[in-house]
Short mmCIF file of C-alpha atoms in Angstrom, two decimals:
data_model
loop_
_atom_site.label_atom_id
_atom_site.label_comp_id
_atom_site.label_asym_id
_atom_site.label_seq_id
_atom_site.Cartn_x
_atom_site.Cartn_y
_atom_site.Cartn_z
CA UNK A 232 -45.06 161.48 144.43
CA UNK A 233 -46.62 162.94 147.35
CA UNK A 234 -49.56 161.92 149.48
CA UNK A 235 -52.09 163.64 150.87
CA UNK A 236 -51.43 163.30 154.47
CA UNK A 237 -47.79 164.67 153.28
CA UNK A 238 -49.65 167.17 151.69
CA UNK A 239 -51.79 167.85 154.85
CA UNK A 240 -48.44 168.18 156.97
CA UNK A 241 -46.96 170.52 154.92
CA UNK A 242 -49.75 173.21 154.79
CA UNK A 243 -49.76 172.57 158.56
CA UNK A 244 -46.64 173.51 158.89
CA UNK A 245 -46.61 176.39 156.72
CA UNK A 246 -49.57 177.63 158.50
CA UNK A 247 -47.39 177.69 161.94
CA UNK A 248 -44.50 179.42 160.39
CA UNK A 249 -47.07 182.55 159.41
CA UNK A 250 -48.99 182.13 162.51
CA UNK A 251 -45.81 182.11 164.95
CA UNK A 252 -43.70 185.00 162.83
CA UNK A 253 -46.79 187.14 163.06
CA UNK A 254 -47.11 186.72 166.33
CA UNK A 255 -43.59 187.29 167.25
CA UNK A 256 -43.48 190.34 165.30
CA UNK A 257 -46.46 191.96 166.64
CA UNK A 258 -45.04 191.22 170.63
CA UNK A 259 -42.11 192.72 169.18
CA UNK A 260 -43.96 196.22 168.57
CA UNK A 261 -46.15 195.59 171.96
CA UNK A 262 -42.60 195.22 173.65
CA UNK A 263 -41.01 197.86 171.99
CA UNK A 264 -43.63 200.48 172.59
CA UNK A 265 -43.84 199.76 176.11
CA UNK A 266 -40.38 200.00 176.84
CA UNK A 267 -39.44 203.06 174.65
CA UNK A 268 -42.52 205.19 176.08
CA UNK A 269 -41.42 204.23 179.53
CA UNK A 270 -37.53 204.25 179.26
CA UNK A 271 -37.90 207.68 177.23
CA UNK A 272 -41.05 209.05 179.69
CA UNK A 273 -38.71 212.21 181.14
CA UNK A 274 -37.34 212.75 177.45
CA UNK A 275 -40.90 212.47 176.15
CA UNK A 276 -42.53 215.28 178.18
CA UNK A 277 -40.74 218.09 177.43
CA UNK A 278 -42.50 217.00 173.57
CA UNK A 279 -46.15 218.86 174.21
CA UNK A 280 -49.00 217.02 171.80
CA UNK A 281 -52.85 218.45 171.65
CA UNK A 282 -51.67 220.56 174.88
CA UNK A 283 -50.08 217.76 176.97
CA UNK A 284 -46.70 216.30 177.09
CA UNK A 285 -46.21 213.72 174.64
CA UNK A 286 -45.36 210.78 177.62
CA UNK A 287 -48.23 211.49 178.81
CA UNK A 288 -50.51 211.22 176.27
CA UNK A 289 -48.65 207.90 175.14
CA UNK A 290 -49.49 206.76 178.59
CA UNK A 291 -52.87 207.56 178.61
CA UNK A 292 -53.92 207.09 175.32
CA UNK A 293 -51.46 206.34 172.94
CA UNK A 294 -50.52 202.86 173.83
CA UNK A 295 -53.83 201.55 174.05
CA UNK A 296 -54.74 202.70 170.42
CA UNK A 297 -51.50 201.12 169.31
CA UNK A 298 -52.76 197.78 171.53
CA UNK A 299 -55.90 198.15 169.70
CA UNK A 300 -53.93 198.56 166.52
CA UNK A 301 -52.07 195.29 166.95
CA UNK A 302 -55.03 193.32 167.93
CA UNK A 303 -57.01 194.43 164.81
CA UNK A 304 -53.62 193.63 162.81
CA UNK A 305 -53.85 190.11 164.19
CA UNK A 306 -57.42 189.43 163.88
CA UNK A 307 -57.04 190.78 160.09
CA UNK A 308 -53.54 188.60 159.39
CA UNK A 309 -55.09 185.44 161.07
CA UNK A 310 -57.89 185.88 159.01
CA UNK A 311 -56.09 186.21 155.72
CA UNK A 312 -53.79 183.58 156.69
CA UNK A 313 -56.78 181.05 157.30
CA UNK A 314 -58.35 181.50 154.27
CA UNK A 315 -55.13 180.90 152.24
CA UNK A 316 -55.16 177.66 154.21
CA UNK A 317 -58.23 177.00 153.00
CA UNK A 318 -57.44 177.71 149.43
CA UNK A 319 -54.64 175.61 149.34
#
């Protein structure tokens, strides 16, 4: 038979694991995009998007959507994963 500060513990813990995999996923894609866009700039600009070439656009506009994007994933996740805390 479990206690509750068992209980406690465990939902603590759970709530880590989610928190710390989302996390390390998401600075996976940050990572990712950053070094593929900059690793693959010359290969990227002969790639022309809405008139410009394509590592150039990523540069000046494309990776701060996607930063945007993964901050807005985050804030959602975090938010979803607190309020299955909550619930259980």
């Amino acid at each position: 038979m479990s206690t509750a500060p068992e209980q406690a513990g465990s939902v603590s813990k759970q709530y880590w694991r989610h928190t710390r995999r989302l996390t390390v996923a998401l600075m996976a894609c940050w990572a990712v995009l950053c070094f593929c866009v900059l690793f693959f700039a010359r290969e990227l600009s002969s790639v022309v998007f809405f008139g410009w070439p394509f590592s150039f656009y990523m540069a000046a506009q494309g990776l701060t959507l996607s930063f945007v994007l993964i901050l807005a994933i985050y804030s959602l996740s975090m938010g979803w994963i607190g309020r299955r805390q909550k619930g259980s």
